[in-house]
Amino acid sequence: MISPATPELPDGVTVTALRDLAVRLATAAGALVREGRPERVVVAATKSSEVDPVTVMDRASEDLLREMIAAERPDDAILGEEGDDVPGTSGLTWVLDPIDGTVNYLYGVASWAVSVAVVAGPPDPASWTVVAGCVHSIADGRTWSAGLGEGATRDGVPVRVGAPASLGTSLVGTGFGYDAGRRAEQAQVLTQVLPRIRDIRRLGSAAIDLCLLADGSLDLYYERGLNPWDMAAGAIVATEAGAVVTGLRGAPAGNAMTVAGPPDLVAQLAEILEAAGADGASSPGHG
Ligand code: LIP
């Protein structure tokens, strides 16, 4: 996979320096969440539905990330899951998910992460260029990072996507939304996908799922409904590890659909997802 050209960066700023900062941000917030996790986590509030929770540590983690960015990169913009957008003048935006996999965090199911990325251009998956990113798995400390044109690593060791022999022998990660109607649609799509693959894994964090794809622990990944902060860092880790990260019907990856994996298998999976209307767009013979 050829990395896109490195966009113009502010004077004196390098991809490596931004990557290092993303790693320091994610691991600092990760330590705060790990040390601050109460025996019994409670829901502080709900967002898009009664099953879309936020906890005090989601907010504390994002507050720390914002403070550190304001101190180190005061001219950069911020787009975070839990707080207001902060405008900037540098052309760079930090895209923050303070705890990705909040439901797992709530239940103590060990797949939750801090996801930090920095993008150039509009902070929208359809047109941004992700310059660097880090996903830090809080429960076990695994840390994936990548820089544009620099490749991807897990705990400092280079990673590459796997090479599954076929779609039928591929282990596929996916996820479901917080809206019951959306979950019903996603269940229908699953009936079309499951008979055509090895098996499904629903691990609960898109950021970690994309990184598991990057290091070959998953062969493919797809999900409808991701927010920019769920996927920004995981997407550059996956692409720098050799994956394609895309949408359907020629669209870029984004909220409608995100599919990721080795190019040839992504094409096969995308065909099934398009025929099933998995991105909400109607397909011939699909209502
Ligand atoms: C989660 C995603 C996951 C998806 C969940 C949720 P959150 O993000 O990482 O892939 O299936 O529904 O959106 O809400 O924990 O930041």
mmCIF file of C-alpha atoms in Angstrom, residues 35-146:
data_model
loop_
_atom_site.group_PDB
_atom_site.id
_atom_site.type_symbol
_atom_site.label_atom_id
_atom_site.label_comp_id
_atom_site.label_asym_id
_atom_site.label_seq_id
_atom_site.Cartn_x
_atom_site.Cartn_y
_atom_site.Cartn_z
ATOM 1 C CA GLU A 35 -4.946 3.995 37.945
ATOM 2 C CA GLY A 36 -8.298 5.767 38.281
ATOM 3 C CA ARG A 37 -10.541 2.820 37.503
ATOM 4 C CA PRO A 38 -12.871 2.267 40.473
ATOM 5 C CA GLU A 39 -13.805 -1.259 41.552
ATOM 6 C CA ARG A 40 -17.294 -0.677 40.152
ATOM 7 C CA VAL A 41 -17.508 1.711 37.213
ATOM 8 C CA VAL A 42 -20.754 3.672 37.001
ATOM 9 C CA VAL A 43 -22.376 5.439 34.062
ATOM 10 C CA ALA A 44 -22.094 9.204 34.467
ATOM 11 C CA ALA A 45 -24.467 9.914 31.573
ATOM 12 C CA THR A 46 -25.737 8.460 28.306
ATOM 13 C CA LYS A 47 -25.420 10.005 24.828
ATOM 14 C CA SER A 48 -27.007 8.782 21.557
ATOM 15 C CA SER A 49 -29.102 6.133 23.331
ATOM 16 C CA GLU A 50 -29.594 4.609 26.783
ATOM 17 C CA VAL A 51 -26.869 2.055 25.967
ATOM 18 C CA ASP A 52 -24.311 4.654 24.816
ATOM 19 C CA PRO A 53 -22.503 5.417 28.089
ATOM 20 C CA VAL A 54 -19.948 7.979 29.230
ATOM 21 C CA THR A 55 -18.042 7.685 32.484
ATOM 22 C CA VAL A 56 -16.120 10.194 34.589
ATOM 23 C CA MET A 57 -12.875 8.625 33.340
ATOM 24 C CA ASP A 58 -13.825 9.193 29.670
ATOM 25 C CA ARG A 59 -14.029 12.895 30.556
ATOM 26 C CA ALA A 60 -10.925 12.931 32.776
ATOM 27 C CA SER A 61 -8.898 11.194 30.070
ATOM 28 C CA GLU A 62 -10.001 13.708 27.439
ATOM 29 C CA ASP A 63 -9.351 16.657 29.763
ATOM 30 C CA LEU A 64 -5.762 15.450 30.268
ATOM 31 C CA LEU A 65 -5.259 14.974 26.513
ATOM 32 C CA ARG A 66 -6.565 18.491 25.830
ATOM 33 C CA GLU A 67 -4.337 20.049 28.538
ATOM 34 C CA MET A 68 -1.227 18.322 27.182
ATOM 35 C CA ILE A 69 -2.002 19.324 23.571
ATOM 36 C CA ALA A 70 -2.690 22.949 24.606
ATOM 37 C CA ALA A 71 0.695 23.001 26.363
ATOM 38 C CA GLU A 72 2.724 21.340 23.574
ATOM 39 C CA ARG A 73 0.836 22.355 20.389
ATOM 40 C CA PRO A 74 -1.245 25.488 21.255
ATOM 41 C CA ASP A 75 -1.964 26.352 17.590
ATOM 42 C CA ASP A 76 -3.454 22.959 16.708
ATOM 43 C CA ALA A 77 -7.188 22.239 16.597
ATOM 44 C CA ILE A 78 -8.893 19.508 18.629
ATOM 45 C CA LEU A 79 -11.800 17.176 17.737
ATOM 46 C CA GLY A 80 -12.637 14.984 20.711
ATOM 47 C CA GLU A 81 -15.469 12.557 21.524
ATOM 48 C CA GLU A 82 -16.444 14.102 24.831
ATOM 49 C CA GLY A 83 -15.690 17.835 24.505
ATOM 50 C CA ASP A 84 -16.229 20.842 22.257
ATOM 51 C CA ASP A 85 -14.203 21.334 19.103
ATOM 52 C CA VAL A 86 -11.210 23.647 19.547
ATOM 53 C CA PRO A 87 -10.248 25.674 16.443
ATOM 54 C CA GLY A 88 -6.585 26.030 15.415
ATOM 55 C CA THR A 89 -4.346 27.958 13.043
ATOM 56 C CA SER A 90 -1.640 25.376 12.265
ATOM 57 C CA GLY A 91 -3.657 23.246 9.826
ATOM 58 C CA LEU A 92 -3.336 20.233 12.138
ATOM 59 C CA THR A 93 -6.174 18.698 14.205
ATOM 60 C CA TRP A 94 -5.849 16.180 17.073
ATOM 61 C CA VAL A 95 -8.650 13.568 16.889
ATOM 62 C CA LEU A 96 -9.246 12.072 20.340
ATOM 63 C CA ASP A 97 -11.115 9.066 21.712
ATOM 64 C CA PRO A 98 -10.374 9.144 25.467
ATOM 65 C CA ILE A 99 -11.698 5.602 26.014
ATOM 66 C CA ASP A 100 -12.624 3.621 22.922
ATOM 67 C CA GLY A 101 -14.619 0.593 24.042
ATOM 68 C CA THR A 102 -16.405 2.350 26.897
ATOM 69 C CA VAL A 103 -18.913 -0.491 27.343
ATOM 70 C CA ASN A 104 -15.997 -2.911 27.794
ATOM 71 C CA TYR A 105 -14.472 -0.481 30.323
ATOM 72 C CA LEU A 106 -17.809 -0.379 32.146
ATOM 73 C CA TYR A 107 -18.006 -4.196 32.391
ATOM 74 C CA GLY A 108 -14.286 -4.845 32.814
ATOM 75 C CA VAL A 109 -14.058 -6.713 29.488
ATOM 76 C CA ALA A 110 -10.410 -6.134 28.597
ATOM 77 C CA SER A 111 -10.562 -4.340 25.261
ATOM 78 C CA TRP A 112 -10.543 -0.603 25.743
ATOM 79 C CA ALA A 113 -8.048 1.960 24.514
ATOM 80 C CA VAL A 114 -6.995 5.580 24.259
ATOM 81 C CA SER A 115 -6.910 6.549 20.599
ATOM 82 C CA VAL A 116 -4.993 9.671 19.501
ATOM 83 C CA ALA A 117 -4.408 10.809 15.936
ATOM 84 C CA VAL A 118 -3.263 14.023 14.251
ATOM 85 C CA VAL A 119 -4.669 14.882 10.826
ATOM 86 C CA ALA A 120 -3.999 17.514 8.189
ATOM 87 C CA GLY A 121 -6.842 19.103 6.260
ATOM 88 C CA PRO A 122 -10.528 19.166 7.295
ATOM 89 C CA PRO A 123 -11.047 16.845 10.338
ATOM 90 C CA ASP A 124 -13.350 14.614 8.307
ATOM 91 C CA PRO A 125 -12.468 11.046 7.244
ATOM 92 C CA ALA A 126 -13.648 11.819 3.722
ATOM 93 C CA SER A 127 -10.937 14.406 3.144
ATOM 94 C CA TRP A 128 -8.380 14.366 5.956
ATOM 95 C CA THR A 129 -4.814 12.988 5.747
ATOM 96 C CA VAL A 130 -3.913 11.151 8.939
ATOM 97 C CA VAL A 131 -0.278 12.098 9.642
ATOM 98 C CA ALA A 132 0.340 10.024 12.776
ATOM 99 C CA GLY A 133 -1.568 8.027 15.372
ATOM 100 C CA CYS A 134 -1.373 5.859 18.481
ATOM 101 C CA VAL A 135 -3.763 3.327 20.017
ATOM 102 C CA HIS A 136 -2.885 2.347 23.598
ATOM 103 C CA SER A 137 -4.684 -0.690 25.005
ATOM 104 C CA ILE A 138 -5.147 0.320 28.631
ATOM 105 C CA ALA A 139 -5.831 -3.082 30.223
ATOM 106 C CA ASP A 140 -2.683 -4.815 28.906
ATOM 107 C CA GLY A 141 -0.466 -1.913 27.813
ATOM 108 C CA ARG A 142 -0.097 -2.910 24.154
ATOM 109 C CA THR A 143 0.712 0.212 22.148
ATOM 110 C CA TRP A 144 0.346 0.498 18.381
ATOM 111 C CA SER A 145 1.541 3.570 16.514
ATOM 112 C CA ALA A 146 2.249 4.728 12.981
#
